[in-house]
GROMACS .gro file of C-alpha atoms in nm:
model
  132
    1MET     CA    1   1.767  -2.012  -1.635
    2THR     CA    2   1.804  -1.694  -1.434
    3ALA     CA    3   1.627  -1.604  -1.110
    4LEU     CA    4   1.424  -1.351  -1.309
    5GLY     CA    5   1.313  -1.625  -1.549
    6ILE     CA    6   1.202  -1.840  -1.257
    7GLN     CA    7   1.019  -1.538  -1.114
    8ARG     CA    8   0.834  -1.487  -1.444
    9ILE     CA    9   0.727  -1.853  -1.449
   10LEU     CA   10   0.605  -1.808  -1.092
   11ALA     CA   11   0.403  -1.507  -1.203
   12SER     CA   12   0.252  -1.708  -1.489
   13VAL     CA   13   0.113  -1.964  -1.243
   14PHE     CA   14  -0.078  -1.689  -1.065
   15LEU     CA   15  -0.183  -1.514  -1.384
   16GLY     CA   16  -0.294  -1.838  -1.549
   17LEU     CA   17  -0.502  -1.988  -1.270
   18GLY     CA   18  -0.614  -1.648  -1.142
   19GLY     CA   19  -0.709  -1.533  -1.491
   20TRP     CA   20  -0.920  -1.844  -1.534
   21ALA     CA   21  -1.106  -1.771  -1.210
   22LEU     CA   22  -1.143  -1.403  -1.302
   23LEU     CA   23  -1.270  -1.457  -1.656
   24PHE     CA   24  -1.468  -1.779  -1.607
   25PRO     CA   25  -1.570  -1.785  -1.240
   26ALA     CA   26  -1.882  -1.997  -1.290
   27THR     CA   27  -1.680  -2.263  -1.472
   28VAL     CA   28  -1.417  -2.271  -1.200
   29GLU     CA   29  -1.686  -2.301  -0.933
   30ARG     CA   30  -1.871  -2.575  -1.121
   31LEU     CA   31  -1.553  -2.775  -1.172
   32GLY     CA   32  -1.395  -2.698  -0.834
   33PHE     CA   33  -1.667  -2.798  -0.591
   34THR     CA   34  -1.846  -3.125  -0.534
   35ALA     CA   35  -2.219  -3.130  -0.613
   36ASP     CA   36  -2.307  -3.104  -0.242
   37HIS     CA   37  -2.114  -2.778  -0.206
   38TYR     CA   38  -2.172  -2.613  -0.543
   39ILE     CA   39  -2.373  -2.290  -0.509
   40GLY     CA   40  -2.387  -2.156  -0.866
   41THR     CA   41  -2.536  -1.811  -0.800
   42ASP     CA   42  -2.425  -1.478  -0.942
   43ALA     CA   43  -2.297  -1.388  -0.596
   44SER     CA   44  -2.080  -1.700  -0.574
   45ALA     CA   45  -1.941  -1.623  -0.922
   46VAL     CA   46  -1.851  -1.272  -0.805
   47LEU     CA   47  -1.667  -1.417  -0.504
   48LYS     CA   48  -1.476  -1.664  -0.723
   49GLY     CA   49  -1.396  -1.377  -0.963
   50CYS     CA   50  -1.260  -1.171  -0.672
   51PHE     CA   51  -1.034  -1.462  -0.580
   52GLY     CA   52  -0.909  -1.466  -0.941
   53ALA     CA   53  -0.855  -1.090  -0.943
   54GLN     CA   54  -0.640  -1.115  -0.629
   55ALA     CA   55  -0.433  -1.392  -0.788
   56CYS     CA   56  -0.387  -1.178  -1.101
   57LEU     CA   57  -0.277  -0.885  -0.886
   58CYS     CA   58  -0.028  -1.110  -0.709
   59GLY     CA   59   0.100  -1.241  -1.045
   60THR     CA   60   0.141  -0.888  -1.176
   61VAL     CA   61   0.337  -0.779  -0.868
   62ILE     CA   62   0.557  -1.088  -0.896
   63ALA     CA   63   0.621  -1.022  -1.266
   64LEU     CA   64   0.712  -0.656  -1.214
   65SER     CA   65   0.914  -0.684  -0.892
   66GLN     CA   66   1.273  -0.779  -0.837
   67PHE     CA   67   1.291  -1.075  -0.602
   68ARG     CA   68   1.589  -1.107  -0.373
   69PRO     CA   69   1.684  -1.452  -0.240
   70VAL     CA   70   1.494  -1.389   0.084
   71THR     CA   71   1.186  -1.288  -0.117
   72PHE     CA   72   1.181  -1.625  -0.292
   73LEU     CA   73   1.233  -1.806   0.037
   74VAL     CA   74   0.967  -1.622   0.237
   75PHE     CA   75   0.715  -1.626  -0.048
   76GLY     CA   76   0.772  -1.998  -0.101
   77VAL     CA   77   0.734  -2.097   0.262
   78VAL     CA   78   0.495  -1.838   0.404
   79GLY     CA   79   0.300  -1.805   0.080
   80SER     CA   80   0.267  -2.175  -0.002
   81VAL     CA   81   0.239  -2.373   0.320
   82PRO     CA   82  -0.098  -2.223   0.430
   83PHE     CA   83  -0.239  -2.304   0.087
   84PHE     CA   84  -0.115  -2.665   0.114
   85VAL     CA   85  -0.306  -2.696   0.440
   86PHE     CA   86  -0.614  -2.526   0.291
   87ASN     CA   87  -0.614  -2.747  -0.020
   88TYR     CA   88  -0.548  -3.066   0.175
   89TYR     CA   89  -0.821  -2.996   0.429
   90PHE     CA   90  -1.099  -2.908   0.186
   91LEU     CA   91  -0.996  -3.166  -0.074
   92PHE     CA   92  -0.926  -3.469   0.144
   93VAL     CA   93  -1.077  -3.407   0.488
   94GLU     CA   94  -1.401  -3.215   0.418
   95ASN     CA   95  -1.443  -3.340   0.059
   96MET     CA   96  -1.578  -3.003  -0.051
   97PHE     CA   97  -1.348  -2.974  -0.352
   98SER     CA   98  -1.371  -3.194  -0.657
   99ASN     CA   99  -1.071  -3.367  -0.811
  100TRP     CA  100  -1.031  -3.063  -1.039
  101MET     CA  101  -0.903  -2.870  -0.737
  102THR     CA  102  -0.595  -3.087  -0.746
  103LEU     CA  103  -0.489  -2.834  -1.013
  104ASP     CA  104  -0.468  -2.572  -0.740
  105PHE     CA  105  -0.286  -2.816  -0.512
  106VAL     CA  106  -0.035  -2.892  -0.790
  107GLY     CA  107  -0.006  -2.520  -0.862
  108ASN     CA  108   0.093  -2.461  -0.500
  109ILE     CA  109   0.353  -2.737  -0.522
  110VAL     CA  110   0.493  -2.572  -0.836
  111ILE     CA  111   0.498  -2.235  -0.658
  112PHE     CA  112   0.688  -2.384  -0.363
  113PHE     CA  113   0.936  -2.562  -0.593
  114LEU     CA  114   0.993  -2.251  -0.807
  115CYS     CA  115   1.056  -2.043  -0.497
  116ILE     CA  116   1.316  -2.288  -0.365
  117VAL     CA  117   1.489  -2.305  -0.705
  118GLY     CA  118   1.458  -1.925  -0.738
  119TYR     CA  119   1.611  -1.877  -0.394
  120ARG     CA  120   1.912  -2.091  -0.483
  121LYS     CA  121   1.955  -1.926  -0.822
  122ALA     CA  122   1.917  -1.572  -0.685
  123LYS     CA  123   2.164  -1.654  -0.407
  124SER     CA  124   2.423  -1.781  -0.657
  125GLU     CA  125   2.368  -1.478  -0.884
  126GLU     CA  126   2.403  -1.250  -0.582
  127ASN     CA  127   2.731  -1.419  -0.488
  128LEU     CA  128   2.861  -1.383  -0.846
  129THR     CA  129   2.784  -1.012  -0.864
  130GLY     CA  130   2.887  -0.935  -0.506
  131PHE     CA  131   2.554  -0.767  -0.423
  132ASN     CA  132   2.383  -0.858  -0.098
   0.00000   0.00000   0.00000
């Protein structure tokens, strides 16, 4: 698989989970929060939909950009590590998220893994073509 292929898979993670939150925000909220923290208002659905729209925007930019090795590396580390902390804290420490939010946690692991693999692949492709 090429670095571009890995990049497209990365984009699909954002477009898939973000699209779900954008199109079905009430479902995502109902499944994502524990009963004690579920709000279920139109306003909370709008906020969840905004989160999904931002993820879709990110997925679109990823799909249409050309990642260099450093892009994969920075996106994987800087873009994933804060979300690991966020997911861990609200899933395991505060118990605000339901077990369904492990999907987001797993998604962030996949994003990190794809970025590391993409970095290595883009670096080897760069070395083969002689472009830096």
